[in-house]
Structures are given as C-alpha cells and as structure tokens.
C-alpha cells in the first residue's frame, strides 16, 4: 500500500477547519487504513513537517511574523500545499481588522475594556508581532489547492484527500464547492 | 540565573502557547512563564456592525466551541431587544449546547489529553496521539470518534450544520425541530451513554492506579466559579454565577449581568492573555478556577441521575472540600459529558420540544446587553453596547480560558519544579509540563480571540548565552 504523509497547522483561524477535518469521523480512520499517515499536526506532538511531506494543509490567514514563517516552512517541506477554509483562501473574517490600525485594536483589548484594571499593551520579548495587514495564504506562498468554506464541509475535505490518495487531481463541484 | 528552556509550542491544545522555564546554576527551576502569543481584536473590529450579526461573527472566534460564543452572543442580543425568548427556543438552544459539551469534552479526553494517560507521559512522541491510540486500542478509539460525532450530529440536526451555524437569533432560534430528527438523536444518545460511562471507568481506574500522582500533580488551593441552577445544582446554559473561596465557602452568588462589579482583569507584559480576578479579594488573592473542576466544586448536585451518582463519588475525593489537583479536571470533564448526554435526552423528551413557537420579534430597546453561559472550558461573558439603531458601539468579552490563566501559570510552575531537572533533561519531563496545561483544555484562540503554531524546540544556553544543547521534536 502506498503511504501518503500529511502535515497540518493552524495560523490565524479558529480551529473550525481542523474540526471539520475531524468531522470526517469514521472516514478518517478509513483514510488512515488506506495509507494516509498523519504526521505533524496540532493534535500530535510532532509539529514540524518533515522534508518531502506529501500533503501540507494550512488553516487560517497570515497575520503575524510567526504565521509567515510557518507558511514558508510548509511550502518548503511539502510537495502539495492546500489552503483549507476561507481564512486561508481569502483571509476570512480576520481581515476585518485590516481597516483599523493595530495600536487601536490592542488598546481596546488591553487598556480600554471595561473589565480591565490598570491595563497596558503587552510588549514583552518574543510575543508575536502583527503584520500590517492580515493576508490570504497565497499572498505569502504558492498554493496548489484551495478548499473554500467557513469551514469547508467534511465531505469536501474527504473528497480532496481521497482523490490525492488515489493519485487524481482533486476537484470540488456542486454541493461540495461552497463559500460559507 | 543559569539556563532557559522554551517549550514551543505546547501541543495537543487548541491555539498557540509557549512556556519558558528559567533554571538556576544547579539546573533547578527558578521561574516559569506561560505565554500566549496572539491577539485578533474581535472587541474592536466588530464596532459598527449590526448587533444581530454578532452571533455569526463571534462564533468564528473558536471552531471547537462556536456554539458557546453563538449562544452567549444571542443571549446578549436578547437582552438588547429586551425579550424573554419562548420556552421551546430556550430548550433548542440548550440542546445544541449539550451537543457541543459532548463533542468538545469527548474530543479533549480521548484525542488531546488522553494519549498522555492511556499511552503514558513518556511514550514515544511520534505515537503519543490519537492515531497511536487508534492503533493501541481501536475499540476505545472508535467509540471516542463516535461520541464526538454524536455531539456534532446533535448540533447538525438541530442547528443545520456542525460548525458555525446560523441558528440562534435575537429573540430565539430560526428553525423548529421535527419528529424524525428528534428520534434519530434519541437513538444515538442511548448508544452514547455507555461509551461515556466506559470513559469514566477508564478515568477512575487510571486515578486509582496513580493515586499519588493525582493528588500531587499541579494541586493547589484557589477560588472556583461557575453557573448553578436556583437549587445549587450544575448548570451550563442559564443560571446564576456562584463564587467559592479556597476553603469551599460560597462567598457570592450574582447574576451574570453584574459581572463588572465582581470581575476585573489584569494585564501582564509577557502574554496576550489577561488575568481575571475576583474584585472583592483583589488581584493578588482573587484568583480562581473555572471549567469542569471549578463547576463541580461549586455545585451542590447534578440534576440528572447517572451523572449525579458519579458526582457524589467525585465529591468524596477530598472529603467534601474542593478538589484541588489539576488532573481531576479530566475526571470532572467526563462526569459533565454524562450530564450533557442525559440532559439532551431529557430535553428531547420534553413535550415542548417540537413546538413551532421558537421566536419572538423585537427591536433594540436597551443600550446594553450581557450574555453569560458555561462554555465547555468555563464561564463565557459577552457584553455589547449598541446605539438606537442596533449598531455596535463596543463590546467586551471575557472567555473561559482567560479565567484559568492564573491557574495554568501556577500549574506549569508547580509541575516544572516537580519534574524538570535541567542537568538531566528528558522529553517526557517537558511533556508533563505541557500536560499540566492540557488539564485545563485551554482554547487559546478563544482566549485572546487568537490562534497559533510552531515546532517544539528546547534550547539550552549556558551563562554566557552560548547555545549548549538543542532538542527538537519534529
Ligand atoms: S475558515 Fe472559518 S472555520 Fe476555518 S479557520 Fe477561518 S473562521 Fe474558522
């Protein structure tokens, strides 16, 4: 049996796309039995995809310097890169922040909120730096396949993975191709 | 100070966090930090939106517990229009909430934290995960997958889709239930209850075999907070907030809408996650825990029979006093799963459940609305301010994981001190530190309305700041 390795990660998203992946339920076990090998993902303890991983799946938009690094790392190490969900495909809901200067966003969160007492904006070393603009994945790296939807249905994700496992070019049509 | 160890990221949790451990010259732990790394700005970018969009926008804070945000938001919107929603609508909302509790708790126990307990803290990190579990114990793993599915199916059958539904609206819900869907839910819930009980047996067996570890692992006194029904029993959808001090004394009971009087939040420089505290006790003494352990500690009973039986046993763990060890979160989580499944059956058998009376029309009447609910991970608060046309002026959100920020930091510190030996560092030691965080099942995209990434790299620097050793998990 041919083994196909899969790695995944989440960037600026809500984990909903990964939940939809798990929503394949028993079919996920079926894919594993058919040769899908789950390697570095948020639900395993391996976090960096190995060089030559067959399928890299990314959820979420690119919003910080850390996301940018991960996107590039996945591109470098995965043969096929899949943008999973509206956040990765278009930037998604996160891009609502693009109309507001980042300082104002932070001020609301950490200084002005009614429950905050003596607030300040966290600026300690090493916490993520926000990029000026929150971006879709393909604004940062080349993407091979797109699965839109917020989140995409488990059926759509299953179809794409099954096609790849069978050596076909994945294609989503009709019911499976949705943008909500 | 000697070396610094970084755990980045903490895996098998939702979202992105790092831990820094500072060692002294003898390799002993001196100080630890639990950092949460991102901020998305939901409180700000929702300004100017129609308030009725909020249930659909805010659920996208978190894909694991979208229903909690969806419902807390809808409740805040109900308050804006000043409507007490029809009873059948309340039941339907509670039903999808129970579905979410089942799916989120089941996933956490079996798929995220379970591998540490069922395969061992020191198991090979390459297989210490749910796939490893499928291989080691296919029977349990398949039941776990099904249990999560049942929870998601309740949401799908009631609300139209599993993740990010458009179901709850200001004034009620937008679809009634029919007989066929009700009967399907009843039948798989009957199948699911024994699976949950099996999970509880697994947890109890594990606890009895690891008594000492359970009592010592990140065990510390704290306050506790959670919703209860009028009679003091466990409540997840709509109740009063109860606050208990570390001795187990109930110090306050208040309505969710008065939260600003009782809860404040502190900011620290090294994390985007704020630190809520109970105002009457102040920022130093007012720390508390929420979520399954917090809720079972504050509750006097559980209203469903099977879960109540388990609850009585749980209460014996510390002789009626609050249960303090973080590992008991897992046990408490399963008892709540049983409650959620039993409660879902009760709701489905309610004579009102097929009623078409699920919506009351209303327009913005009040300038503020507050919605409070028990999300799987703890108390969730949505607070909106709107103008006369229903346009959002501002919002404030305090989420479940935030309340546990202090506790997670404390748990990390205790476990690091107990297990990490800088002179003889092993991967399993660090996995235990991560395990301390996993007890709380944090949802970090919720907590900072953010999400993240990255490999686990441990770098050890000598006193001159030169890299001495690097352990990488990839
Ligand atoms: S596309 Fe939707 S479900 Fe997926 S991460 Fe973004 S908000 Fe969440």
XYZ file of C-alpha atoms and ligand atoms in Angstrom:
662
model
C 0.000 0.000 0.000
C 1.270 3.428 -0.916
C 1.725 5.724 2.046
C 0.846 9.403 1.734
C 2.054 11.673 4.518
C 0.018 14.634 5.714
C 1.044 17.536 7.924
C -1.182 20.404 9.001
C -1.183 23.515 11.125
C -3.348 26.471 12.030
C -2.395 30.081 11.527
C -4.851 32.942 12.190
C -8.015 30.867 12.259
C -10.410 29.411 14.766
C -9.619 25.666 14.576
C -13.010 25.182 12.913
C -11.416 23.870 9.726
C -9.489 21.288 11.714
C -12.715 20.367 13.481
C -14.297 19.846 10.083
C -11.393 17.562 9.198
C -12.165 15.549 12.340
C -15.821 15.627 11.312
C -14.930 13.033 8.697
C -15.497 10.789 11.746
C -15.038 7.108 10.879
C -13.919 8.057 7.368
C -10.724 9.477 8.863
C -9.956 6.038 10.255
C -10.765 4.625 6.814
C -8.289 7.002 5.136
C -5.630 6.084 7.692
C -6.227 2.429 6.912
C -5.865 3.221 3.209
C -2.415 4.703 3.639
C -2.851 8.256 4.913
C -0.154 8.927 7.509
C -0.832 11.817 9.869
C 2.475 13.364 10.906
C 2.941 16.869 12.291
C -0.416 18.400 13.221
C -1.825 20.341 16.175
C -3.254 17.133 17.616
C 0.025 15.234 17.563
C 3.312 16.020 19.259
C 5.312 16.334 16.040
C 4.977 19.901 14.955
C 7.412 20.437 12.125
C 6.641 18.686 8.841
C 9.497 16.531 7.584
C 11.126 17.418 4.255
C 9.217 15.751 1.452
C 5.875 15.502 3.258
C 3.266 14.748 0.571
C 0.404 16.991 1.649
C 0.657 20.153 3.741
C -2.649 21.602 4.913
C -2.881 25.080 6.392
C -5.871 26.645 8.097
C -6.092 30.360 8.820
C -4.811 33.618 7.432
C -1.313 35.053 7.745
C -1.462 37.714 10.461
C 1.842 37.681 12.332
C 5.532 37.142 11.617
C 5.153 33.660 13.121
C 2.458 32.694 10.617
C 4.661 33.857 7.796
C 7.460 31.577 8.994
C 5.152 28.575 9.236
C 3.660 29.206 5.792
C 7.154 29.293 4.285
C 8.233 26.235 6.218
C 5.237 24.266 4.951
C 5.854 25.407 1.383
C 9.475 24.370 1.600
C 8.794 20.964 3.076
C 5.518 19.818 1.490
C 5.017 18.660 -2.106
C 1.392 19.774 -2.246
C 0.170 22.764 -0.260
C -3.559 23.027 0.448
C -5.276 26.192 1.719
C -8.083 24.926 3.959
C -11.047 27.212 4.587
C -11.962 30.804 3.867
C -9.316 32.271 6.198
C -6.514 30.575 4.281
C -8.187 31.025 0.894
C -9.213 34.696 1.209
C -8.025 35.913 4.620
C -11.526 35.393 6.016
C -13.073 37.084 9.000
C -9.686 38.161 10.354
C -9.312 40.718 7.579
C -11.986 42.814 9.299
C -9.098 44.088 11.356
C -7.296 45.436 8.293
C -9.322 48.639 8.426
C -8.120 49.524 11.910
C -4.584 50.456 12.991
C -3.093 47.677 15.104
C -2.418 50.047 18.049
C -6.124 50.807 18.266
C -7.004 47.116 18.285
C -4.570 46.475 21.095
C -5.687 49.492 23.064
C -9.281 48.304 23.073
C -8.247 44.828 24.181
C -5.725 45.676 26.877
C -6.397 49.223 28.070
C -9.939 50.405 27.435
C -12.060 47.314 28.019
C -14.402 47.915 30.921
C -13.220 44.938 32.966
C -9.513 45.739 32.583
C -7.869 47.257 35.637
C -4.721 49.357 35.110
C -4.240 47.989 31.620
C -1.227 48.196 29.347
C -0.367 46.758 25.950
C 1.748 43.608 26.334
C 5.110 44.193 24.717
C 7.333 41.602 26.349
C 10.041 39.949 24.270
C 9.008 37.141 21.985
C 5.257 37.620 21.763
C 4.003 37.620 18.165
C 4.345 40.697 16.012
C 1.278 41.626 13.996
C 1.822 42.272 10.311
C 0.315 45.460 8.963
C -2.272 43.507 7.076
C -3.836 40.119 7.594
C -3.391 38.123 4.358
C -4.585 35.079 2.466
C -2.082 32.233 2.254
C -1.347 32.737 -1.446
C -0.220 36.297 -0.785
C 2.746 34.792 1.019
C 3.486 31.436 -0.643
C 2.350 29.482 -3.695
C -0.737 27.364 -3.010
C -1.638 24.261 -5.035
C -5.229 23.542 -3.994
C -7.956 25.587 -2.341
C -10.822 24.250 -0.252
C -13.125 27.198 0.462
C -15.850 27.299 3.104
C -16.109 28.507 6.665
C -15.411 25.799 7.420
C -15.372 23.533 4.333
C -17.603 20.513 4.868
C -16.095 17.241 5.995
C -17.334 15.790 2.691
C -15.266 18.295 0.725
C -12.131 17.582 2.747
C -12.694 13.840 2.395
C -13.087 14.147 -1.372
C -9.823 16.077 -1.750
C -7.812 13.689 0.419
C -9.345 10.623 -1.224
C -8.560 11.984 -4.708
C -4.950 12.625 -3.738
C -4.669 9.160 -2.182
C -5.934 7.693 -5.454
C -3.462 9.731 -7.486
C -6.107 12.002 -9.032
C -6.131 15.796 -9.242
C -8.709 16.821 -6.660
C -11.702 18.753 -7.877
C -14.696 20.111 -5.969
C -18.002 20.597 -7.736
C -21.616 21.441 -6.997
C -22.658 20.656 -3.408
C -19.068 20.298 -2.275
C -17.948 23.700 -3.501
C -19.258 26.260 -1.055
C -18.100 29.575 0.293
C -19.901 29.829 3.606
C 20.411 32.796 36.654
C 21.522 29.823 34.557
C 19.666 28.398 31.570
C 16.334 28.967 29.938
C 14.198 26.203 28.426
C 11.473 27.067 25.952
C 8.593 24.717 25.128
C 7.259 25.995 21.831
C 4.528 25.358 21.082
C 2.629 23.465 23.684
C 0.988 20.714 21.600
C -2.365 18.955 21.820
C -4.072 22.105 22.991
C -6.181 24.459 20.936
C -4.217 27.511 19.872
C -0.669 28.644 20.395
C 1.221 28.926 23.667
C 4.825 28.759 24.807
C 6.403 28.018 28.140
C 9.699 29.497 29.332
C 11.474 27.767 32.179
C 14.388 29.540 33.821
C 16.916 27.344 35.638
C 19.474 28.249 38.276
C 23.130 27.165 38.196
C 22.235 23.781 39.685
C 19.727 23.110 36.914
C 16.797 23.632 39.280
C 13.714 25.501 38.140
C 13.736 29.090 39.295
C 10.856 30.675 37.403
C 8.348 29.743 34.695
C 6.177 31.712 32.329
C 3.127 30.621 30.345
C 2.936 32.871 27.276
C 0.000 33.209 24.923
C 1.160 34.688 21.734
C -1.513 36.461 19.737
C -4.400 38.862 19.643
C -7.062 39.141 16.963
C -9.064 42.182 18.016
C -12.687 40.977 17.943
C -13.629 43.530 20.600
C -12.562 46.276 18.241
C -13.359 45.187 14.710
C -16.983 44.404 15.496
C -17.660 48.076 16.235
C -20.072 49.487 13.696
C -21.648 46.122 12.765
C -25.384 45.475 13.223
C -25.774 43.789 16.628
C -27.773 40.955 15.088
C -24.658 39.824 13.175
C -22.758 39.191 16.394
C -23.850 35.561 16.893
C -22.450 34.752 13.435
C -19.279 36.798 13.773
C -18.234 35.825 17.276
C -18.676 32.089 16.776
C -15.693 32.370 14.444
C -13.551 33.122 17.468
C -13.435 29.391 18.055
C -14.233 26.374 15.907
C -14.135 23.974 18.850
C -16.779 25.775 20.887
C -18.515 28.001 18.318
C -21.862 27.184 19.908
C -20.814 28.782 23.203
C -19.997 32.060 21.518
C -23.042 31.773 19.280
C -25.333 31.356 22.296
C -23.655 33.812 24.686
C -23.910 36.305 21.865
C -27.574 35.518 21.164
C -28.326 35.923 24.870
C -26.643 39.328 24.869
C -28.770 40.214 21.808
C -31.964 39.043 23.578
C -31.066 41.480 26.344
C -30.589 44.274 23.805
C -34.110 43.770 22.437
C -35.421 43.119 25.939
C -37.142 39.856 25.041
C -37.614 36.749 27.137
C -37.456 34.077 24.441
C -40.131 31.335 24.149
C -39.508 28.190 26.186
C -39.126 25.884 23.127
C -36.404 28.185 21.776
C -34.591 28.002 25.096
C -34.784 24.218 25.025
C -33.433 24.054 21.474
C -30.542 26.345 22.327
C -29.726 24.275 25.383
C -29.904 21.133 23.259
C -27.243 22.315 20.791
C -25.188 23.436 23.769
C -25.347 19.930 25.228
C -24.254 18.580 21.839
C -21.253 20.821 21.959
C -20.337 19.845 25.510
C -20.380 16.191 24.451
C -18.232 16.751 21.361
C -15.745 19.131 22.946
C -15.266 17.140 26.159
C -15.094 13.809 24.343
C -12.543 15.135 21.904
C -10.428 16.567 24.665
C -10.390 13.465 26.782
C -9.722 10.967 24.057
C -7.989 12.903 21.326
C -5.981 15.620 23.063
C -5.170 14.744 26.672
C -5.988 11.030 26.638
C -2.799 9.890 24.929
C -0.742 11.043 27.962
C -2.838 8.963 30.303
C -3.592 5.976 28.087
C -0.216 5.684 26.351
C 1.954 7.257 29.066
C 3.726 10.553 29.652
C 6.993 9.104 28.406
C 5.617 7.299 25.347
C 7.326 7.990 22.027
C 6.145 11.444 20.924
C 5.706 10.094 17.405
C 2.827 7.855 18.508
C 1.652 9.689 21.631
C -1.501 10.918 19.905
C -4.917 9.840 18.749
C -3.580 7.819 15.807
C -1.351 5.963 18.264
C -4.455 5.412 20.334
C -6.337 4.027 17.322
C -3.516 1.556 16.840
C -3.127 0.671 20.526
C -6.800 0.396 21.349
C -9.018 0.515 18.262
C -12.171 -0.309 20.216
C -11.896 2.673 22.578
C -10.693 4.945 19.811
C -13.648 4.147 17.584
C -16.069 4.766 20.430
C -14.339 8.087 21.085
C -14.693 9.074 17.432
C -18.374 8.119 17.540
C -19.008 10.003 20.758
C -17.590 13.168 19.283
C -19.702 12.550 16.204
C -22.890 12.196 18.268
C -22.230 15.596 19.826
C -21.621 17.174 16.445
C -24.696 15.432 14.992
C -26.926 16.988 17.653
C -25.687 20.388 16.519
C -26.085 19.492 12.841
C -29.588 18.040 13.169
C -30.843 20.891 15.345
C -28.973 23.902 14.023
C -28.403 22.927 10.377
C -24.632 22.467 10.370
C -21.919 21.307 12.714
C -19.607 24.306 12.781
C -20.650 27.960 12.654
C -24.418 27.508 12.228
C -26.822 30.431 11.757
C -29.320 29.154 14.270
C -29.688 31.370 17.323
C -31.014 34.836 16.566
C -32.025 37.746 18.803
C -35.384 36.605 20.179
C -34.965 32.843 19.806
C -33.883 30.428 17.067
C -34.685 30.287 13.365
C -35.798 26.666 12.995
C -38.024 24.278 14.913
C -37.310 20.571 15.312
C -39.256 17.708 13.725
C -40.010 14.224 14.920
C -37.642 12.346 12.657
C -34.614 14.331 13.742
C -35.635 14.106 17.379
C -35.921 10.328 17.176
C -32.568 9.957 15.467
C -30.904 11.942 18.266
C -32.612 9.906 20.947
C -31.422 6.682 19.405
C -27.752 7.559 19.130
C -27.721 9.179 22.572
C -28.856 5.856 24.036
C -25.889 4.272 22.298
C -23.518 7.001 23.524
C -24.247 6.887 27.247
C -22.472 3.564 27.858
C -19.434 4.902 25.950
C -19.234 7.854 28.317
C -19.588 5.539 31.290
C -16.765 3.450 29.907
C -14.671 6.614 29.693
C -15.452 7.390 33.315
C -14.384 3.877 34.312
C -11.103 4.354 32.423
C -10.500 7.639 34.238
C -11.338 6.135 37.627
C -9.086 3.159 37.041
C -6.256 5.427 35.983
C -6.750 7.570 39.062
C -6.757 4.589 41.411
C -3.542 3.310 39.831
C -1.885 6.735 40.050
C -3.258 7.951 43.363
C -0.188 9.783 44.499
C 0.430 11.441 41.160
C -3.184 12.557 41.004
C -3.059 14.126 44.411
C 0.196 15.898 43.791
C 0.124 16.860 40.129
C -0.369 20.623 39.994
C -2.504 20.590 43.120
C -3.111 23.918 44.817
C -5.887 25.863 46.540
C -7.811 28.539 44.618
C -11.233 30.091 44.326
C -13.772 28.463 41.973
C -16.504 29.881 39.791
C -19.362 28.500 37.719
C -23.066 28.740 36.977
C -25.591 26.888 39.110
C -29.353 26.435 38.928
C -31.552 28.021 41.583
C -31.293 24.865 43.698
C -27.484 24.934 43.536
C -27.137 22.118 41.008
C -24.814 22.168 37.986
C -25.987 24.429 35.164
C -24.423 25.085 31.773
C -26.860 27.220 29.780
C -28.530 29.754 32.061
C -28.113 30.203 35.782
C -26.578 32.326 38.493
C -22.840 32.746 38.921
C -21.526 31.210 42.113
C -18.127 32.081 43.534
C -16.479 29.837 46.117
C -13.327 30.584 48.096
C -10.433 28.187 48.578
C -11.890 26.798 51.799
C -15.026 25.780 49.938
C -17.193 28.578 51.306
C -19.692 30.182 48.918
C -18.798 33.852 49.102
C -21.022 35.316 46.387
C -23.855 34.474 44.088
C -24.663 37.029 41.438
C -26.393 37.470 38.118
C -24.181 37.337 35.044
C -25.228 40.806 34.038
C -23.487 42.199 37.143
C -20.124 40.686 36.260
C -18.287 44.031 36.098
C -18.940 44.521 39.793
C -17.183 41.277 40.649
C -14.597 40.505 37.989
C -11.585 42.574 36.978
C -8.770 41.729 34.563
C -5.061 42.385 34.922
C -2.551 42.612 32.085
C 0.994 41.239 32.191
C 3.693 42.200 29.763
C 4.680 38.695 28.690
C 1.356 37.345 27.453
C -1.631 38.446 25.376
C -3.923 36.561 27.748
C -5.313 38.727 30.531
C -5.647 37.610 34.168
C -9.192 37.900 35.549
C -9.611 38.097 39.332
C -12.405 38.338 41.858
C -12.525 42.025 42.752
C -13.540 41.632 46.369
C -10.357 39.699 47.049
C -8.099 41.829 44.846
C -5.627 40.854 42.100
C -3.252 39.032 44.479
C -5.752 36.871 46.350
C -8.697 36.840 43.970
C -7.566 34.124 41.587
C -9.966 31.313 40.811
C -10.567 28.366 38.504
C -13.427 27.654 36.111
C -14.361 24.792 33.784
C -15.259 21.224 34.760
C -13.319 21.173 38.045
C -14.499 24.648 39.048
C -18.102 23.803 38.193
C -18.212 20.516 40.065
C -16.548 22.169 43.051
C -19.164 24.938 43.259
C -22.202 22.746 42.526
C -24.217 21.002 45.250
C -25.614 18.310 42.978
C -26.333 17.337 39.375
C -29.921 17.187 38.185
C -29.623 14.003 36.086
C -29.455 10.627 37.856
C -26.433 8.867 36.320
C -24.193 11.922 36.439
C -25.332 12.690 39.974
C -24.227 9.253 41.111
C -20.774 9.932 39.698
C -20.829 13.408 41.201
C -21.303 12.008 44.706
C -18.250 9.848 44.224
C -16.272 12.801 42.891
C -17.174 14.830 45.977
C -15.521 12.185 48.141
C -12.116 12.753 46.524
C -11.261 15.489 49.013
C -13.820 14.683 51.704
C -16.359 17.240 50.521
C -13.760 20.048 50.269
C -12.888 21.485 46.854
C -10.886 19.068 44.712
C -7.555 20.761 44.025
C -5.389 18.631 41.753
C -5.399 19.669 38.107
C -5.533 16.075 36.887
C -9.053 15.774 38.295
C -10.185 18.116 35.544
C -10.234 15.095 33.231
C -12.458 13.108 35.571
C -14.788 16.085 36.121
C -14.962 16.643 32.360
C -16.287 13.122 31.781
C -18.913 13.458 34.515
C -20.118 16.613 32.796
C -20.229 14.766 29.474
C -22.578 12.268 31.059
C -24.736 15.097 32.386
C -24.847 16.709 28.937
C -25.971 13.480 27.263
C -28.610 12.792 29.912
C -29.807 16.377 29.789
C -30.053 16.212 25.979
C -32.320 13.167 26.312
C -34.472 14.998 28.869
C -34.808 17.956 26.536
C -35.665 15.745 23.554
C -38.419 14.085 25.590
C -39.886 17.416 26.690
C -43.430 17.918 25.332
C -42.465 21.415 24.119
C -39.527 20.325 22.013
C -41.410 20.061 18.685
C -43.283 23.326 19.187
C -43.159 25.896 16.389
C -43.109 28.735 18.916
C -39.376 29.428 18.696
C -39.047 33.146 18.047
C -40.223 36.478 19.457
C -39.728 39.560 17.325
C -38.040 42.580 18.898
C -36.082 45.699 18.011
C -33.253 47.293 20.021
C -34.655 48.705 23.249
C -31.686 48.700 25.592
C -28.282 50.231 25.115
C -26.505 47.296 26.676
C -26.845 43.544 26.585
C -24.918 40.903 28.502
C -24.954 37.166 27.814
C -23.331 34.601 30.106
C -23.034 30.865 29.507
C -20.886 27.950 30.654
C -18.709 27.053 27.672
C -17.007 23.646 27.850
C -13.949 25.366 29.342
C -15.755 27.674 31.758
C -17.780 30.834 32.160
C -18.078 32.913 28.988
C -19.242 36.530 29.047
C -20.328 38.657 26.073
C -21.147 42.297 26.752
C -22.394 44.603 23.967
C -23.165 48.299 23.808
C -25.399 49.428 20.920
C -26.993 52.644 19.720
C -30.713 53.165 18.996
C -30.413 51.631 15.514
C -28.762 48.487 16.821
C -25.284 49.366 15.609
C -22.491 48.018 17.799
C -20.752 50.795 19.708
C -18.356 48.486 21.546
C -18.046 45.056 23.107
C -16.228 43.297 25.910
C -15.586 39.555 26.012
C -14.248 37.502 28.903
C -13.741 33.925 27.840
C -13.473 30.650 29.679
C -9.780 30.028 29.214
C -8.940 33.529 30.440
C -10.303 32.814 33.918
C -7.919 29.880 34.145
C -4.856 31.851 33.085
C -3.555 32.248 36.605
C -4.177 28.568 37.340
C -2.391 27.403 34.204
C 0.613 29.548 35.050
C 0.611 28.124 38.560
C 0.196 24.537 37.331
C 3.064 24.931 34.880
C 5.271 26.313 37.617
C 4.494 23.516 40.070
C 4.988 20.738 37.536
C 8.192 22.271 36.194
C 9.575 22.483 39.739
C 8.488 18.946 40.471
C 9.708 17.207 37.325
C 12.190 19.244 35.295
C 15.828 18.580 36.030
C 17.977 20.857 33.880
C 21.075 18.705 34.345
C 19.373 15.619 33.009
C 16.707 16.830 30.646
C 14.284 14.352 29.049
C 11.424 14.920 26.655
C 8.908 13.266 28.996
C 9.633 15.869 31.678
C 8.599 18.625 29.353
C 5.564 16.656 28.202
C 4.398 16.655 31.816
C 4.674 20.436 31.880
C 2.510 20.532 28.771
C 0.208 18.002 30.423
C -0.369 20.486 33.260
C -1.722 22.913 30.703
C -3.758 20.223 28.946
C -5.691 19.589 32.172
C -7.336 22.954 31.609
C -8.135 22.158 27.968
C -7.290 25.736 27.054
C -8.787 27.214 23.967
C -6.335 29.917 23.142
C -7.984 31.198 20.021
C -10.918 31.884 22.281
C -8.925 33.410 25.000
C -7.108 36.038 23.037
C -9.528 35.665 20.191
C -6.287 34.310 18.545
C -4.566 31.142 17.222
C -1.015 29.882 16.538
C 1.719 27.309 15.654
C 5.425 26.186 15.642
C 7.777 23.308 16.425
C 8.809 22.158 19.840
C 12.373 23.233 20.268
C 14.223 23.175 23.542
C 17.353 25.276 23.578
C 19.698 25.311 26.491
C 22.051 28.253 26.830
C 24.958 28.497 29.243
C 25.516 31.528 31.401
C 27.404 33.358 28.694
C 24.368 32.971 26.482
C 26.020 30.353 24.253
C 23.841 27.580 22.881
C 24.831 24.326 24.582
C 22.178 21.857 23.599
C 19.159 21.747 21.322
C 16.413 19.150 21.467
C 13.900 19.251 18.666
C 10.679 17.327 18.341
C 9.889 17.082 14.637
S -12.345 29.458 7.572
Fe -13.921 29.669 9.132
S -13.806 27.709 10.193
Fe -11.895 27.901 9.049
S -10.454 28.864 10.471
Fe -11.432 30.516 9.320
S -13.142 31.174 10.617
Fe -12.524 29.159 11.333
